């Protein structure tokens, strides 16, 4: 049957069987279902295409429910209204609006189908008109046609969800119990992502887990170090576990580009932007907020890129990440974003706006949360050509009370720096000089924790100096500023203790442009990145002395480990050469370096804050000698062990080498005659000549004359 | 191997170490009035003398030899170590006094870049001026030439259909191996030529032609007793060929071998082992008979040139980034240092800076007391070691 018969052959065959072919309706011939009898239909291709279209075909149809039920005479009017509403959103296909009519009563059934040209339009229509109030009694319920299955399957009777037996989870913070008190870090080089221990005592990195193609763009630790997040085309995923890295949860978000954890790592914000089908439209962005543990979408935001791109100054375009800033410390209570003339603050109980409305602030350009309290600061630049002064205000949430406000005049730019305990807020203010031709810099210091929030104004010794970098000491009361217009700027340290800003010292002419405080304070790295090619100065601010200067040539990134004991400097693949990282001790001693081509990321695994009370910490600090004894002994042991291992290794290497050399000598002897033959009997092998030689070097080190006097 | 004996006590700015103290790596930069920077990094051995190799005060100044107008390609000492032959991309190989860097003469006749040379070990010809040795050069002008070292006279030309690259005399100097590049549809090849006792009897015919490797063969040298030829090149594979039958005897194991083009190859004096340098930023030490990988030296740069000290257990690697990237990056970015490694421990001992641009050629004087480097910058730098160099504790 498989052979193709020509029509001629069929005709003859039919004539033989006495069948009248003219009476046969070819189209009525049906093969048994699911059987092609070996005949390949030439319509197959067509069918496949059809079915494809069928799959995609209903994505562009929506069902609008809760329409008024109207008699025939009002049908056209209703249709007109519906058409008017929905054609504003997108192009409705020809004959794409169908409102079923009950044949018995002649009335509409209270719903209609609308077919758009594209699924995107349908999606948008659903989003925009679901809940649309036509009038008091008719609130539209809009659904995608594709979702109808979902609704059909809803059982009529409610069944209690099955409760699964509790299985204790892994200890996700197991890494903190490391006996040696080491820290972990993740590196990404080439296609590999690798987590390692920083074994500084053994002067090496100890591998924990390695996986090629672990992520498609980058990795990120959660702020308390519990999870490692990876980013994929389909969405984000988090990994963790007691001994190795298992996937704990997935967060579906197609084309996700950026992710951000809330400070208490309860929530994960994902972001994607999509090319519009019509180039004149703006990019569309989508944001999802997931609950990290359950993977549930708590809230999603969609809109055009413009809506989310307000931020920064001077016509800055594009989305500034993170869009949502988290406030209220590690409890993850509030998150907020800045919009045009508004600050929208949401709480995580309802995931809705606080009091259901945003805070209106005309022309706001910057805002930032206190790292610990539900307080945020906003900056509003001058309006009306200086008629209305610029101002910095502090707002408290959820009361939305303005705690403090400061008006500032002839301001060109403003930057806000919170101290990590939320005790101080420093605002760097660039003001125009009288001629408006140049600017100078001043600082406004808010003491948040003091009564009425006193504000202090202070300026650098030379207020015309350009401020290159500013950084608060973490948990401390000091800050450092890099300032100056010279190629080599100065670095100054200030203390705000005792109710007054006082200068501690100024270091002149440093090759530095970025400041890196140790997370425990006290130590700081004055780093000269980019133009300075990776100069490092390790500075002790308690003693006001330089501990060490060093260089990691071409370094692009510097990060302190969460305990402040070690520092990693790395050269990432912005440069072609030198890729890899160095690990330093806090006082600037190079411990080890690892080179990796195509080095992309180095991230220390953060640690959650200590549970010890400040008093307890102080006590430990006081009795440090007592505690450190144990570790000194360990250090000593390891050092002995290392040098022992080292000696062993060297001996091994030496022995191996000797074996080779002896073997070579043996061969060399064996072949001596042959070699002489090759040389026409000339005996002297060059090397033999030298073997006999012994080197004696006599050196006159010193000549001294001494007059010997007779006794 | 000559052992310098136990490390002698010598004046050091670093106080003798107490046991189990780790020292940070010492970096010394000489005072600039010496005119050249030299830095030596020594990783401290836990209970060996932490060493600063060169005392900047007694440091001997390297001799800068400017005779080439184009980047250097190859350097070679004669057996006695009194002459240094240099090849460059200009067309004239040059010979220098290896002691003071004085230029002795040039070999004129090539019409293209000269890639490689070798000088015969034994005196094989007697001419009117007395005895002389033989120089062979391989050039991009599609020829290899034989020269009288003393007179500079061109004795014979082997013509090929593609550029000649590596040349090497066999033990006894009766054979020479010449490699040719892939060119105009021709594949690369290794040619073995018989070198006649009298230049008048010299013929151009090859004794043996070996073909097979893909891409350029950057180096081909004779194995022990002339029984084998060791070749290495662009395909990153080291091959050993039988010189009797022309058969491929061995290829190096893929897993341990180089990952990128092998640029250089240096034999030990007794031919028992050899060192290869590659663009994969490493150099590897191999046994010549079994092709066993013995050591790997890892560096941060592509390696263009390698050399082994005949005296101490040291190897020198030279290289740097691609010449085309030199002008666009910081002069330190490429790190054009000649780097010294401990041959046995595979640890970096120190480096000698100086060239502007990558190092293309390195050679050790057969007495092991000096070495020279040739750079993309067109200079040959001749370094005589300080007395202190010989006091570096080995192992």
GROMACS .gro file of N, CA and C in nm, chain A residues 532-533 535 551 553-554 576-578 589-590 593 595 597 636 639-640 642-644 646-647 649-651 653-654 656-657 660-661 663-665 667-668 671-672 674-675 677-680 682 684-687 689-691 693-695 697 699 701, chain B residues 1-2 20 22 24 44-48 79-80 121-122 171-172 174 224-227 269-270 272-273 281 285-287 289-290 292 294-295 299-302 311 313 320-322 330 332-333 335 343-347 366-367 369 387 391 395:
model
  348
  532UNK      N    1   4.452   5.522   3.907
  532UNK     CA    2   4.568   5.498   3.991
  532UNK      C    3   4.617   5.353   3.983
  533UNK      N    4   4.551   5.274   3.899
  533UNK     CA    5   4.600   5.138   3.873
  533UNK      C    6   4.603   5.043   3.991
  535UNK      N    7   4.630   5.117   4.353
  535UNK     CA    8   4.711   5.145   4.472
  535UNK      C    9   4.625   5.119   4.595
  551UNK      N   10   5.000   4.729   4.624
  551UNK     CA   11   4.940   4.753   4.494
  551UNK      C   12   4.884   4.622   4.442
  553UNK      N   13   4.781   4.553   4.091
  553UNK     CA   14   4.782   4.622   3.964
  553UNK      C   15   4.651   4.599   3.887
  554UNK      N   16   4.591   4.708   3.842
  554UNK     CA   17   4.468   4.705   3.762
  554UNK      C   18   4.344   4.664   3.841
  576UNK      N   19   4.169   4.275   3.007
  576UNK     CA   20   4.195   4.146   2.949
  576UNK      C   21   4.298   4.070   3.031
  577UNK      N   22   4.394   4.145   3.082
  577UNK     CA   23   4.506   4.082   3.151
  577UNK      C   24   4.480   4.081   3.302
  578UNK      N   25   4.561   4.008   3.371
  578UNK     CA   26   4.570   4.014   3.518
  578UNK      C   27   4.446   3.964   3.588
  589UNK      N   28   4.872   4.255   5.450
  589UNK     CA   29   4.968   4.151   5.414
  589UNK      C   30   4.903   4.064   5.308
  590UNK      N   31   4.973   4.045   5.197
  590UNK     CA   32   4.918   3.962   5.090
  590UNK      C   33   4.924   3.817   5.133
  593UNK      N   34   4.719   3.468   4.616
  593UNK     CA   35   4.654   3.523   4.497
  593UNK      C   36   4.619   3.409   4.402
  595UNK      N   37   4.485   3.340   4.006
  595UNK     CA   38   4.462   3.399   3.875
  595UNK      C   39   4.357   3.317   3.801
  597UNK      N   40   4.133   3.340   3.427
  597UNK     CA   41   4.096   3.415   3.307
  597UNK      C   42   3.945   3.435   3.305
  636UNK      N   43   4.972   2.840   6.567
  636UNK     CA   44   5.105   2.785   6.579
  636UNK      C   45   5.108   2.643   6.520
  639UNK      N   46   5.082   2.647   6.153
  639UNK     CA   47   5.205   2.697   6.093
  639UNK      C   48   5.312   2.588   6.093
  640UNK      N   49   5.323   2.514   6.205
  640UNK     CA   50   5.420   2.405   6.212
  640UNK      C   51   5.384   2.299   6.107
  642UNK      N   52   5.215   2.333   5.839
  642UNK     CA   53   5.238   2.383   5.704
  642UNK      C   54   5.383   2.373   5.668
  643UNK      N   55   5.468   2.417   5.757
  643UNK     CA   56   5.610   2.418   5.723
  643UNK      C   57   5.660   2.274   5.713
  644UNK      N   58   5.598   2.188   5.793
  644UNK     CA   59   5.632   2.045   5.785
  644UNK      C   60   5.592   1.990   5.648
  646UNK      N   61   5.537   2.159   5.385
  646UNK     CA   62   5.617   2.226   5.285
  646UNK      C   63   5.750   2.155   5.268
  647UNK      N   64   5.812   2.124   5.382
  647UNK     CA   65   5.942   2.057   5.379
  647UNK      C   66   5.928   1.922   5.311
  649UNK      N   67   5.708   1.829   5.099
  649UNK     CA   68   5.682   1.847   4.957
  649UNK      C   69   5.813   1.877   4.883
  650UNK      N   70   5.888   1.965   4.943
  650UNK     CA   71   6.016   2.000   4.880
  650UNK      C   72   6.107   1.879   4.869
  651UNK      N   73   6.108   1.801   4.976
  651UNK     CA   74   6.193   1.683   4.977
  651UNK      C   75   6.148   1.587   4.867
  653UNK      N   76   5.982   1.659   4.598
  653UNK     CA   77   6.016   1.715   4.468
  653UNK      C   78   6.163   1.693   4.436
  654UNK      N   79   6.244   1.713   4.539
  654UNK     CA   80   6.387   1.702   4.518
  654UNK      C   81   6.424   1.558   4.485
  656UNK      N   82   6.229   1.327   4.358
  656UNK     CA   83   6.181   1.294   4.223
  656UNK      C   84   6.278   1.345   4.118
  657UNK      N   85   6.319   1.467   4.142
  657UNK     CA   86   6.409   1.530   4.046
  657UNK      C   87   6.540   1.454   4.039
  660UNK      N   88   6.512   1.157   3.822
  660UNK     CA   89   6.521   1.191   3.680
  660UNK      C   90   6.666   1.214   3.640
  661UNK      N   91   6.733   1.295   3.720
  661UNK     CA   92   6.869   1.334   3.683
  661UNK      C   93   6.958   1.211   3.675
  663UNK      N   94   6.867   0.906   3.615
  663UNK     CA   95   6.832   0.828   3.496
  663UNK      C   96   6.896   0.888   3.372
  664UNK      N   97   6.888   1.020   3.364
  664UNK     CA   98   6.947   1.088   3.249
  664UNK      C   99   7.096   1.063   3.243
  665UNK      N  100   7.158   1.065   3.360
  665UNK     CA  101   7.304   1.044   3.364
  665UNK      C  102   7.337   0.905   3.312
  667UNK      N  103   7.163   0.713   3.106
  667UNK     CA  104   7.148   0.713   2.960
  667UNK      C  105   7.268   0.780   2.895
  668UNK      N  106   7.307   0.888   2.956
  668UNK     CA  107   7.412   0.969   2.898
  668UNK      C  108   7.541   0.888   2.891
  671UNK      N  109   7.519   0.612   2.627
  671UNK     CA  110   7.523   0.657   2.489
  671UNK      C  111   7.654   0.725   2.454
  672UNK      N  112   7.744   0.726   2.548
  672UNK     CA  113   7.867   0.802   2.530
  672UNK      C  114   7.940   0.761   2.402
  674UNK      N  115   7.829   0.597   2.140
  674UNK     CA  116   7.753   0.632   2.020
  674UNK      C  117   7.771   0.778   1.985
  675UNK      N  118   7.772   0.856   2.089
  675UNK     CA  119   7.781   1.000   2.066
  675UNK      C  120   7.918   1.036   2.010
  677UNK      N  121   8.094   0.850   1.832
  677UNK     CA  122   8.095   0.809   1.692
  677UNK      C  123   8.033   0.917   1.606
  678UNK      N  124   7.923   0.970   1.654
  678UNK     CA  125   7.855   1.074   1.578
  678UNK      C  126   7.943   1.196   1.560
  679UNK      N  127   8.032   1.212   1.653
  679UNK     CA  128   8.119   1.330   1.647
  679UNK      C  129   8.255   1.297   1.588
  680UNK      N  130   8.265   1.189   1.518
  680UNK     CA  131   8.392   1.148   1.457
  680UNK      C  132   8.498   1.127   1.563
  682UNK      N  133   8.535   1.257   1.847
  682UNK     CA  134   8.567   1.366   1.938
  682UNK      C  135   8.506   1.337   2.075
  684UNK      N  136   8.502   1.513   2.370
  684UNK     CA  137   8.453   1.610   2.467
  684UNK      C  138   8.308   1.646   2.441
  685UNK      N  139   8.227   1.602   2.530
  685UNK     CA  140   8.090   1.651   2.531
  685UNK      C  141   8.092   1.780   2.610
  686UNK      N  142   8.023   1.872   2.558
  686UNK     CA  143   8.022   2.003   2.625
  686UNK      C  144   7.984   1.988   2.771
  687UNK      N  145   7.879   1.910   2.790
  687UNK     CA  146   7.825   1.905   2.925
  687UNK      C  147   7.921   1.836   3.021
  689UNK      N  148   8.232   1.848   3.020
  689UNK     CA  149   8.335   1.944   3.057
  689UNK      C  150   8.291   2.023   3.180
  690UNK      N  151   8.165   2.058   3.176
  690UNK     CA  152   8.117   2.143   3.285
  690UNK      C  153   8.086   2.065   3.410
  691UNK      N  154   8.055   1.939   3.391
  691UNK     CA  155   8.023   1.860   3.508
  691UNK      C  156   8.141   1.850   3.603
  693UNK      N  157   8.353   2.061   3.664
  693UNK     CA  158   8.390   2.191   3.721
  693UNK      C  159   8.325   2.213   3.857
  694UNK      N  160   8.402   2.266   3.943
  694UNK     CA  161   8.341   2.308   4.069
  694UNK      C  162   8.358   2.458   4.081
  695UNK      N  163   8.259   2.518   4.136
  695UNK     CA  164   8.268   2.664   4.140
  695UNK      C  165   8.315   2.711   4.275
  697UNK      N  166   8.401   3.064   4.444
  697UNK     CA  167   8.403   3.208   4.425
  697UNK      C  168   8.468   3.270   4.548
  699UNK      N  169   8.562   3.613   4.730
  699UNK     CA  170   8.522   3.753   4.723
  699UNK      C  171   8.592   3.830   4.832
  701UNK      N  172   8.542   4.087   5.073
  701UNK     CA  173   8.423   4.153   5.125
  701UNK      C  174   8.456   4.288   5.186
  712UNK      N  175   7.471   1.812   3.757
  712UNK     CA  176   7.427   1.939   3.814
  712UNK      C  177   7.528   1.990   3.913
  713UNK      N  178   7.556   2.111   3.904
  713UNK     CA  179   7.652   2.169   3.997
  713UNK      C  180   7.576   2.223   4.116
  731UNK      N  181   5.964   2.921   6.162
  731UNK     CA  182   5.820   2.924   6.132
  731UNK      C  183   5.763   3.065   6.123
  733UNK      N  184   5.658   3.341   5.869
  733UNK     CA  185   5.643   3.361   5.725
  733UNK      C  186   5.672   3.506   5.692
  735UNK      N  187   5.659   3.816   5.421
  735UNK     CA  188   5.593   3.858   5.300
  735UNK      C  189   5.694   3.857   5.186
  755UNK      N  190   5.921   3.328   5.043
  755UNK     CA  191   6.007   3.279   5.150
  755UNK      C  192   5.985   3.130   5.173
  756UNK      N  193   6.092   3.060   5.193
  756UNK     CA  194   6.080   2.923   5.239
  756UNK      C  195   6.077   2.934   5.390
  757UNK      N  196   6.001   2.849   5.450
  757UNK     CA  197   5.974   2.871   5.591
  757UNK      C  198   6.097   2.878   5.678
  758UNK      N  199   6.191   2.788   5.654
  758UNK     CA  200   6.308   2.800   5.740
  758UNK      C  201   6.435   2.802   5.657
  759UNK      N  202   6.425   2.853   5.541
  759UNK     CA  203   6.546   2.879   5.466
  759UNK      C  204   6.572   3.028   5.472
  790UNK      N  205   7.924   2.714   2.117
  790UNK     CA  206   7.954   2.617   2.220
  790UNK      C  207   8.042   2.675   2.330
  791UNK      N  208   8.136   2.755   2.289
  791UNK     CA  209   8.229   2.808   2.388
  791UNK      C  210   8.168   2.921   2.470
  832UNK      N  211   7.876   2.278   1.648
  832UNK     CA  212   7.953   2.264   1.770
  832UNK      C  213   8.100   2.244   1.740
  833UNK      N  214   8.126   2.156   1.645
  833UNK     CA  215   8.267   2.121   1.621
  833UNK      C  216   8.317   2.193   1.497
  882UNK      N  217   7.369   1.629   1.663
  882UNK     CA  218   7.493   1.600   1.733
  882UNK      C  219   7.593   1.555   1.627
  883UNK      N  220   7.710   1.613   1.625
  883UNK     CA  221   7.807   1.581   1.523
  883UNK      C  222   7.795   1.669   1.399
  885UNK      N  223   7.633   1.668   1.133
  885UNK     CA  224   7.632   1.615   0.996
  885UNK      C  225   7.494   1.625   0.934
  935UNK      N  226   6.794   1.275   2.156
  935UNK     CA  227   6.920   1.212   2.193
  935UNK      C  228   6.973   1.123   2.081
  936UNK      N  229   7.100   1.134   2.057
  936UNK     CA  230   7.172   1.052   1.958
  936UNK      C  231   7.116   1.066   1.817
  937UNK      N  232   7.053   1.175   1.789
  937UNK     CA  233   6.997   1.203   1.656
  937UNK      C  234   6.895   1.100   1.613
  938UNK      N  235   6.844   1.021   1.709
  938UNK     CA  236   6.753   0.915   1.669
  938UNK      C  237   6.612   0.970   1.647
  980UNK      N  238   7.142   2.068   2.799
  980UNK     CA  239   7.270   2.048   2.732
  980UNK      C  240   7.293   1.902   2.697
  981UNK      N  241   7.247   1.812   2.784
  981UNK     CA  242   7.267   1.671   2.753
  981UNK      C  243   7.150   1.614   2.674
  983UNK      N  244   6.860   1.548   2.749
  983UNK     CA  245   6.776   1.451   2.819
  983UNK      C  246   6.636   1.505   2.843
  984UNK      N  247   6.623   1.634   2.855
  984UNK     CA  248   6.492   1.691   2.875
  984UNK      C  249   6.484   1.825   2.803
  992UNK      N  250   5.018   3.062   2.854
  992UNK     CA  251   5.073   3.121   2.975
  992UNK      C  252   5.143   3.019   3.064
  996UNK      N  253   5.814   2.119   3.123
  996UNK     CA  254   5.939   2.047   3.111
  996UNK      C  255   5.907   1.900   3.081
  997UNK      N  256   5.972   1.847   2.977
  997UNK     CA  257   5.941   1.711   2.930
  997UNK      C  258   6.067   1.626   2.925
  998UNK      N  259   6.049   1.496   2.939
  998UNK     CA  260   6.158   1.404   2.919
  998UNK      C  261   6.170   1.378   2.769
 1000UNK      N  262   6.306   1.137   2.602
 1000UNK     CA  263   6.296   0.999   2.553
 1000UNK      C  264   6.154   0.946   2.563
 1001UNK      N  265   6.088   0.976   2.674
 1001UNK     CA  266   5.954   0.919   2.695
 1001UNK      C  267   5.843   1.020   2.673
 1003UNK      N  268   5.747   1.234   2.882
 1003UNK     CA  269   5.672   1.245   3.006
 1003UNK      C  270   5.678   1.389   3.054
 1005UNK      N  271   5.725   1.652   3.314
 1005UNK     CA  272   5.791   1.651   3.445
 1005UNK      C  273   5.748   1.770   3.529
 1006UNK      N  274   5.748   1.886   3.468
 1006UNK     CA  275   5.716   2.007   3.546
 1006UNK      C  276   5.630   2.101   3.462
 1010UNK      N  277   5.264   3.106   3.453
 1010UNK     CA  278   5.292   3.249   3.461
 1010UNK      C  279   5.165   3.326   3.424
 1011UNK      N  280   5.175   3.457   3.422
 1011UNK     CA  281   5.056   3.537   3.395
 1011UNK      C  282   5.051   3.584   3.250
 1012UNK      N  283   5.154   3.554   3.176
 1012UNK     CA  284   5.160   3.606   3.038
 1012UNK      C  285   5.174   3.491   2.939
 1013UNK      N  286   5.139   3.518   2.816
 1013UNK     CA  287   5.176   3.424   2.711
 1013UNK      C  288   5.329   3.412   2.706
 1022UNK      N  289   7.369   2.565   3.455
 1022UNK     CA  290   7.449   2.561   3.576
 1022UNK      C  291   7.363   2.533   3.699
 1024UNK      N  292   6.959   2.502   3.884
 1024UNK     CA  293   6.825   2.452   3.853
 1024UNK      C  294   6.728   2.568   3.835
 1031UNK      N  295   5.491   3.808   2.702
 1031UNK     CA  296   5.411   3.928   2.721
 1031UNK      C  297   5.296   3.927   2.626
 1032UNK      N  298   5.217   4.029   2.638
 1032UNK     CA  299   5.098   4.035   2.555
 1032UNK      C  300   5.137   4.054   2.410
 1033UNK      N  301   5.039   4.040   2.326
 1033UNK     CA  302   5.058   4.054   2.184
 1033UNK      C  303   5.118   4.190   2.153
 1041UNK      N  304   4.897   5.010   2.962
 1041UNK     CA  305   5.001   5.057   3.051
 1041UNK      C  306   5.126   4.972   3.034
 1043UNK      N  307   5.318   4.853   3.233
 1043UNK     CA  308   5.335   4.742   3.326
 1043UNK      C  309   5.234   4.631   3.301
 1044UNK      N  310   5.130   4.666   3.223
 1044UNK     CA  311   5.021   4.570   3.206
 1044UNK      C  312   5.070   4.441   3.144
 1046UNK      N  313   5.374   4.326   3.154
 1046UNK     CA  314   5.483   4.271   3.236
 1046UNK      C  315   5.585   4.198   3.150
 1054UNK      N  316   6.359   2.536   3.886
 1054UNK     CA  317   6.325   2.429   3.793
 1054UNK      C  318   6.255   2.314   3.865
 1055UNK      N  319   6.295   2.289   3.989
 1055UNK     CA  320   6.242   2.172   4.060
 1055UNK      C  321   6.113   2.207   4.134
 1056UNK      N  322   6.115   2.320   4.203
 1056UNK     CA  323   5.999   2.356   4.286
 1056UNK      C  324   5.889   2.424   4.206
 1057UNK      N  325   5.919   2.466   4.086
 1057UNK     CA  326   5.824   2.534   3.998
 1057UNK      C  327   5.778   2.667   4.056
 1058UNK      N  328   5.861   2.723   4.143
 1058UNK     CA  329   5.823   2.850   4.204
 1058UNK      C  330   5.900   2.965   4.140
 1077UNK      N  331   7.644   2.908   2.773
 1077UNK     CA  332   7.671   2.770   2.817
 1077UNK      C  333   7.744   2.762   2.952
 1078UNK      N  334   7.809   2.869   2.993
 1078UNK     CA  335   7.872   2.863   3.125
 1078UNK      C  336   7.773   2.899   3.237
 1080UNK      N  337   7.664   3.175   3.338
 1080UNK     CA  338   7.692   3.293   3.419
 1080UNK      C  339   7.633   3.421   3.360
 1098UNK      N  340   7.737   3.803   4.166
 1098UNK     CA  341   7.784   3.690   4.249
 1098UNK      C  342   7.671   3.636   4.336
 1102UNK      N  343   7.420   3.239   4.484
 1102UNK     CA  344   7.397   3.200   4.622
 1102UNK      C  345   7.250   3.173   4.650
 1106UNK      N  346   6.635   2.453   4.650
 1106UNK     CA  347   6.552   2.362   4.729
 1106UNK      C  348   6.574   2.381   4.879
   0.00000   0.00000   0.00000
